[in-house]
Tab-separated table of C-alpha atoms in Angstrom:
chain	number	residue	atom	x	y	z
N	1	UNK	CA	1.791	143.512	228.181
N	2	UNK	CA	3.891	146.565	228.140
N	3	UNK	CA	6.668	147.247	225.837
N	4	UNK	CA	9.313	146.696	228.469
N	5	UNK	CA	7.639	143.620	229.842
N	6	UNK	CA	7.954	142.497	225.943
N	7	UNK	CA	11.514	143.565	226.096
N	8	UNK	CA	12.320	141.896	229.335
N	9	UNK	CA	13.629	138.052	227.763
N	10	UNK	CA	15.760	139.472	225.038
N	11	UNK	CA	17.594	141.496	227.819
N	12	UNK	CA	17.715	138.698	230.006
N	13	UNK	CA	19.447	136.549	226.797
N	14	UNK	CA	21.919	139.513	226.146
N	15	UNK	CA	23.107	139.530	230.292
N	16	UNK	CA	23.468	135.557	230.115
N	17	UNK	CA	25.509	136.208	227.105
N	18	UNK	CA	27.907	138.626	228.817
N	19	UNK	CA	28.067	136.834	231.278
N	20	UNK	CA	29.375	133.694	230.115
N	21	UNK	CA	31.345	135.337	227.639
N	22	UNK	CA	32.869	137.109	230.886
N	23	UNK	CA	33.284	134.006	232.376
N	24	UNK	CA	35.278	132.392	229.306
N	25	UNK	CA	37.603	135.416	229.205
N	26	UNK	CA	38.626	135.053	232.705
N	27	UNK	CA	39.179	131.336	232.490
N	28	UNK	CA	41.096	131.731	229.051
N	29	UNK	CA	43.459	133.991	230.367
N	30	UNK	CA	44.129	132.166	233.471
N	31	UNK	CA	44.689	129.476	231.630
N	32	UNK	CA	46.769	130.578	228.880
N	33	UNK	CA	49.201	132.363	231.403
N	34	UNK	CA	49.769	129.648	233.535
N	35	UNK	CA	49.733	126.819	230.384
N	36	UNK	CA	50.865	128.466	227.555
N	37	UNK	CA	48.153	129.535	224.727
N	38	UNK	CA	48.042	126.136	222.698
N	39	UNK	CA	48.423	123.925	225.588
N	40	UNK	CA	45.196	124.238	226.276
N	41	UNK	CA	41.817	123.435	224.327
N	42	UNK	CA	38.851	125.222	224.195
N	43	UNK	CA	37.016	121.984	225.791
N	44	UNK	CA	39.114	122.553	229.085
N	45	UNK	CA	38.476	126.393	228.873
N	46	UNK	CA	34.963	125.470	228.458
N	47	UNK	CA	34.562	123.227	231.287
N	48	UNK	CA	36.877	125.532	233.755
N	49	UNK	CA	34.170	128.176	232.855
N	50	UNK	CA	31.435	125.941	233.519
N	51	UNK	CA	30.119	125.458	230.110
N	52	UNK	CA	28.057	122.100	229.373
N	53	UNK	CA	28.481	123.196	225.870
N	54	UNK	CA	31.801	121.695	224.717
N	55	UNK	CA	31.889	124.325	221.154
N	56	UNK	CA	30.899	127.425	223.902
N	57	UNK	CA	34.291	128.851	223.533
N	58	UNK	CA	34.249	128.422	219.426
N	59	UNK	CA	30.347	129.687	219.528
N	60	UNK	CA	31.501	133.438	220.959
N	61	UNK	CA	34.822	133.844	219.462
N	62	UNK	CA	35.832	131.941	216.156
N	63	UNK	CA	38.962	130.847	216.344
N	64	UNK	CA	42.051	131.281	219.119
N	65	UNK	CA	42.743	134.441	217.705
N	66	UNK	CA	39.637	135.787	218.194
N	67	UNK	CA	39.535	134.424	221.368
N	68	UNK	CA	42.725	136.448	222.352
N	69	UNK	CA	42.130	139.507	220.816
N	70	UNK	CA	38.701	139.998	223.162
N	71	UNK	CA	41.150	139.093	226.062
N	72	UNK	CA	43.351	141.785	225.042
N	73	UNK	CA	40.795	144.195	224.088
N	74	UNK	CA	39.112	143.576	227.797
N	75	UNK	CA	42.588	144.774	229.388
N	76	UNK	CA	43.713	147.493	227.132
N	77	UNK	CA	40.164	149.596	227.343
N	78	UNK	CA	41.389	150.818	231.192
N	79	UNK	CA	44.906	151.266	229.874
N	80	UNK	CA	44.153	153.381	227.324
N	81	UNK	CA	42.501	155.616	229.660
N	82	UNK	CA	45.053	155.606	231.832
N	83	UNK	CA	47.936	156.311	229.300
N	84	UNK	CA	45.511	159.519	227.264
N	85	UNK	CA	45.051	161.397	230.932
N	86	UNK	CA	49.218	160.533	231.386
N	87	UNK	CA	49.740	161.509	227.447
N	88	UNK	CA	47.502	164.919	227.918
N	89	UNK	CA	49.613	165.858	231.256
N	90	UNK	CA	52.763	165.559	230.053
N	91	UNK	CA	52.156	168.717	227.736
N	92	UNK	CA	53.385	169.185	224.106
N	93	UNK	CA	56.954	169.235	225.266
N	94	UNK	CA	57.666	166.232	227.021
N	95	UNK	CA	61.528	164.882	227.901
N	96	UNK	CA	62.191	161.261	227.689
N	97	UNK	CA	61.712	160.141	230.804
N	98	UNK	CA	58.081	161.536	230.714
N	99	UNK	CA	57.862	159.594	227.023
N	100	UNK	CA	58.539	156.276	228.555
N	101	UNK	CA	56.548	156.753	231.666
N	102	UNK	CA	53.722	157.366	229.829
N	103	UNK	CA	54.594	153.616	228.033
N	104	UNK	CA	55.159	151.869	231.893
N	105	UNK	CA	52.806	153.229	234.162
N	106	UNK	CA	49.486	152.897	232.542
N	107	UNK	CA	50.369	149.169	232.354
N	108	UNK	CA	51.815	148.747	236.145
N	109	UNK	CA	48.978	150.766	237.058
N	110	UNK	CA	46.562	148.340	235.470
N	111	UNK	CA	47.791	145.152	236.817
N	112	UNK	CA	48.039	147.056	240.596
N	113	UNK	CA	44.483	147.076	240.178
N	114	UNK	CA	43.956	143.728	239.143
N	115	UNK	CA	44.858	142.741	242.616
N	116	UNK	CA	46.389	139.236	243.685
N	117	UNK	CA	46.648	137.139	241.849
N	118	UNK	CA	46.415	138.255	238.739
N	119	UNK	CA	47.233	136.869	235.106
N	120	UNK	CA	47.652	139.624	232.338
N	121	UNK	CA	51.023	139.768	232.296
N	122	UNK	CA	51.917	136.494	232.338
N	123	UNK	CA	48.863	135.927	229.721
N	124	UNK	CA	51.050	138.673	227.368
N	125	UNK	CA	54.166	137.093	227.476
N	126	UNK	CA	52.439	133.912	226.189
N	127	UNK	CA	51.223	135.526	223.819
N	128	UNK	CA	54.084	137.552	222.402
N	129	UNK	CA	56.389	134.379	222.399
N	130	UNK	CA	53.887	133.110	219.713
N	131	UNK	CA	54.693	134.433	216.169
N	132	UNK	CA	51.244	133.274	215.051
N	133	UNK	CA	49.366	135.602	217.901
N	134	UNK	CA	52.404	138.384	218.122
N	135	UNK	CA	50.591	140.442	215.527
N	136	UNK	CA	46.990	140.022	217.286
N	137	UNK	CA	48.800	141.961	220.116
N	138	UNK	CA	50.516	144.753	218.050
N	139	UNK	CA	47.652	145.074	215.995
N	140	UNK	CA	45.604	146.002	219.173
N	141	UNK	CA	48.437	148.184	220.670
N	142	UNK	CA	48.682	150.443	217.480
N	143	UNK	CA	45.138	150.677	217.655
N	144	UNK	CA	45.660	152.996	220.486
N	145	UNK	CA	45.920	157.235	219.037
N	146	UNK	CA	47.911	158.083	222.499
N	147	UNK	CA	50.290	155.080	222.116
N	148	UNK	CA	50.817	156.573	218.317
N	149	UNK	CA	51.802	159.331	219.448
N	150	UNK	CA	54.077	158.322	222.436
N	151	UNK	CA	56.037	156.598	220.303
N	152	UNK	CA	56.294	159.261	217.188
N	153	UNK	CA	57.475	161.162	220.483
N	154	UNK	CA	59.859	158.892	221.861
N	155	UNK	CA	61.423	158.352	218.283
N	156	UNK	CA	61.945	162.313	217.938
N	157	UNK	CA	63.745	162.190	221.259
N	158	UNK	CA	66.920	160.767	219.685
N	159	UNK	CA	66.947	161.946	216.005
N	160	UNK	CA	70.708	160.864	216.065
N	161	UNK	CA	69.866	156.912	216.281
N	162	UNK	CA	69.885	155.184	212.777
N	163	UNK	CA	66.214	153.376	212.146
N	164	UNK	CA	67.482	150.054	212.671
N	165	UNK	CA	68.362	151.322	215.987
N	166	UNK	CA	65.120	152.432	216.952
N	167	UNK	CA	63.624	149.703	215.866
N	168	UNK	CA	65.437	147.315	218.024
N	169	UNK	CA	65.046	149.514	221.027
N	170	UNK	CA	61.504	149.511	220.597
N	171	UNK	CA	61.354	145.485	220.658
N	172	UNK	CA	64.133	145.952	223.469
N	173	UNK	CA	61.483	147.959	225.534
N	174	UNK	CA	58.555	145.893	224.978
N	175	UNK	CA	60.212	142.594	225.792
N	176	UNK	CA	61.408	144.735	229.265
N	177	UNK	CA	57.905	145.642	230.207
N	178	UNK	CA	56.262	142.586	229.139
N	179	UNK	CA	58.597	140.481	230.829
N	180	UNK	CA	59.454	142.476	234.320
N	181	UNK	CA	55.614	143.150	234.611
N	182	UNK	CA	54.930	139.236	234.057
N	183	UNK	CA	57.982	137.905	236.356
N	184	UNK	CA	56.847	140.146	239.565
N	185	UNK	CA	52.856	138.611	239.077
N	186	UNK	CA	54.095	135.456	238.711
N	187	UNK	CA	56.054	135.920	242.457
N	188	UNK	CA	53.370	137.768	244.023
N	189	UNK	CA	51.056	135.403	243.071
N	190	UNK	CA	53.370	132.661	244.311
N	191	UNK	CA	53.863	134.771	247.464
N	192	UNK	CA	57.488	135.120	246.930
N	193	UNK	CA	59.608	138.206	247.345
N	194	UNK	CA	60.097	141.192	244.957
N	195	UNK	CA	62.853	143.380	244.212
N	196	UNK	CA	60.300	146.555	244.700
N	197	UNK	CA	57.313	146.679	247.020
N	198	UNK	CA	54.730	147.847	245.186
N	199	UNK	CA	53.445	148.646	241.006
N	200	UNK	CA	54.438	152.012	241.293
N	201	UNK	CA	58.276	151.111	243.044
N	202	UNK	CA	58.507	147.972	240.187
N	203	UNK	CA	57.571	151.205	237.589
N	204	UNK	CA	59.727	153.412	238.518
N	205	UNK	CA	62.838	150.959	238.446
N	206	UNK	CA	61.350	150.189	234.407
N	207	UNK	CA	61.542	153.647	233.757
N	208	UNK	CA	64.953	153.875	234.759
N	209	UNK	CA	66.101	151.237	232.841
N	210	UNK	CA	64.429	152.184	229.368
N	211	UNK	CA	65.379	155.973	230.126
N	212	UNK	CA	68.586	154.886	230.176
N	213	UNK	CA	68.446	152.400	227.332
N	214	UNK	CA	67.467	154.867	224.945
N	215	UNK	CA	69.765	157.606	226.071
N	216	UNK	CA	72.497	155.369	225.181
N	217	UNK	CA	74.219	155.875	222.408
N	218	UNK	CA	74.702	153.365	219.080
N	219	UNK	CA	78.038	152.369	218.685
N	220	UNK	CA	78.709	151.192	214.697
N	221	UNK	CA	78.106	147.632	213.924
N	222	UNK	CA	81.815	145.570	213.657
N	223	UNK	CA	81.727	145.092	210.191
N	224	UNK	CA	80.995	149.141	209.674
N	225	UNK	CA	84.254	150.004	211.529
N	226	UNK	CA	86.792	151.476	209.891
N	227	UNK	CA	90.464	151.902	210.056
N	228	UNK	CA	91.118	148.561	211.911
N	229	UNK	CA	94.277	146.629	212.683
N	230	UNK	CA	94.011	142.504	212.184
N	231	UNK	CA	93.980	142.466	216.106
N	232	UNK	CA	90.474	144.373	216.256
N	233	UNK	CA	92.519	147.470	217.403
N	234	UNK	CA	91.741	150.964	215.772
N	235	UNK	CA	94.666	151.823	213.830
């Protein structure tokens, strides 16, 4: 017996493991978007995926963290892609609009190519409504050297805004692209009408918005106002 002939049942175990790892991944997400992440056990996830093995889900990822971590990690391989070619075009002297389409597009992008239906989206804002899973996403997002830089970038576009500020306008503009993205799967999947046609139109309308989000400026809290009358007027 050759070497390769040797070699030929160990390769065979390591496809069947992809495989139904692949299989569990897919389910999971599915699941998860359309349930909610603890709504659903790991014995229906199992059994959607067509595992006899009740523990199957436990057996290849640990615990639900684990389990959506490799979810996330399965998306945000192809987004990172996407978003280091966007990151290298833009140049070394990019404006803010070209900051915060290089945070939209390689996500809209992504889930165009995911076709119909499709469950990402809705699978992330499951997941980011969870404070016990919220870091598992972040953690995996500031993994990413080109979204490090995008946002060092995007901060140095408005030196003016206080850090507070910019902190809250970062959550502002995750929660918009996390929600909008999830919202327009969940109609196309449900067949229903969109306000844009297509990824790229739904995009495009994001970028607007968060262009103009951060290009607004920060007024002072009410309690940091000064030279008030008792009627809220400015003396």
């Amino acid at each position: 017996m050759g070497r390769d002939d040797a070699a030929a049942p160990q390769r065979g175990r390591i496809e069947r493991v992809g495989a139904t790892r692949e299989r569990i991944l897919v389910t999971a997400e599915r699941l998860f978007a359309e349930h909610g992440v603890f709504a659903v056990s790991n014995r229906q996830i199992g059994e959607a995926a067509g595992q006899g093995n009740t523990a199957a889900v436990g057996y290849h990822f640990g615990a639900r963290s684990g389990l959506v971590r490799a979810i996330v990690r399965r998306h945000a391989e192809p987004i990172e892609r996407v978003r280091e070619r966007m990151v290298a075009a833009i140049g070394d002297r990019p404006d803010l609009r070209d900051q915060v389409s290089c945070l939209v597009r390689p996500s809209t992008e992504h889930l165009a190519a995911l076709g119909v239906p499709s469950w990402y989206a809705r699978f992330s804002a499951q997941v980011l409504a969870d404070a016990s899973l919220r870091e598992v996403v972040l953690d995996e997002a500031l993994a990413s050297p080109a979204l490090r830089r995008l946002l060092t970038g995007l901060h140095r576009c408005r030196p003016d805004l206080p850090a507070e500020v910019v902190d809250e306008r970062d959550g502002m503009t995750g929660q918009l692209i996390v929600h909008l993205c999830a919202e327009r799967e969940r109609a196309l999947a449900a067949g229903t009408a969109t306000p844009r046609a297509t990824w790229r139109d739904a995009a495009t309308g994001l970028i607007d918005a968060i262009t103009g989000l951060w290009s607004a400026p920060a007024s002072s809290a009410p309690g940091d106002r000064t030279n008030t009358t008792s009627d809220g007027g400015v003396g």
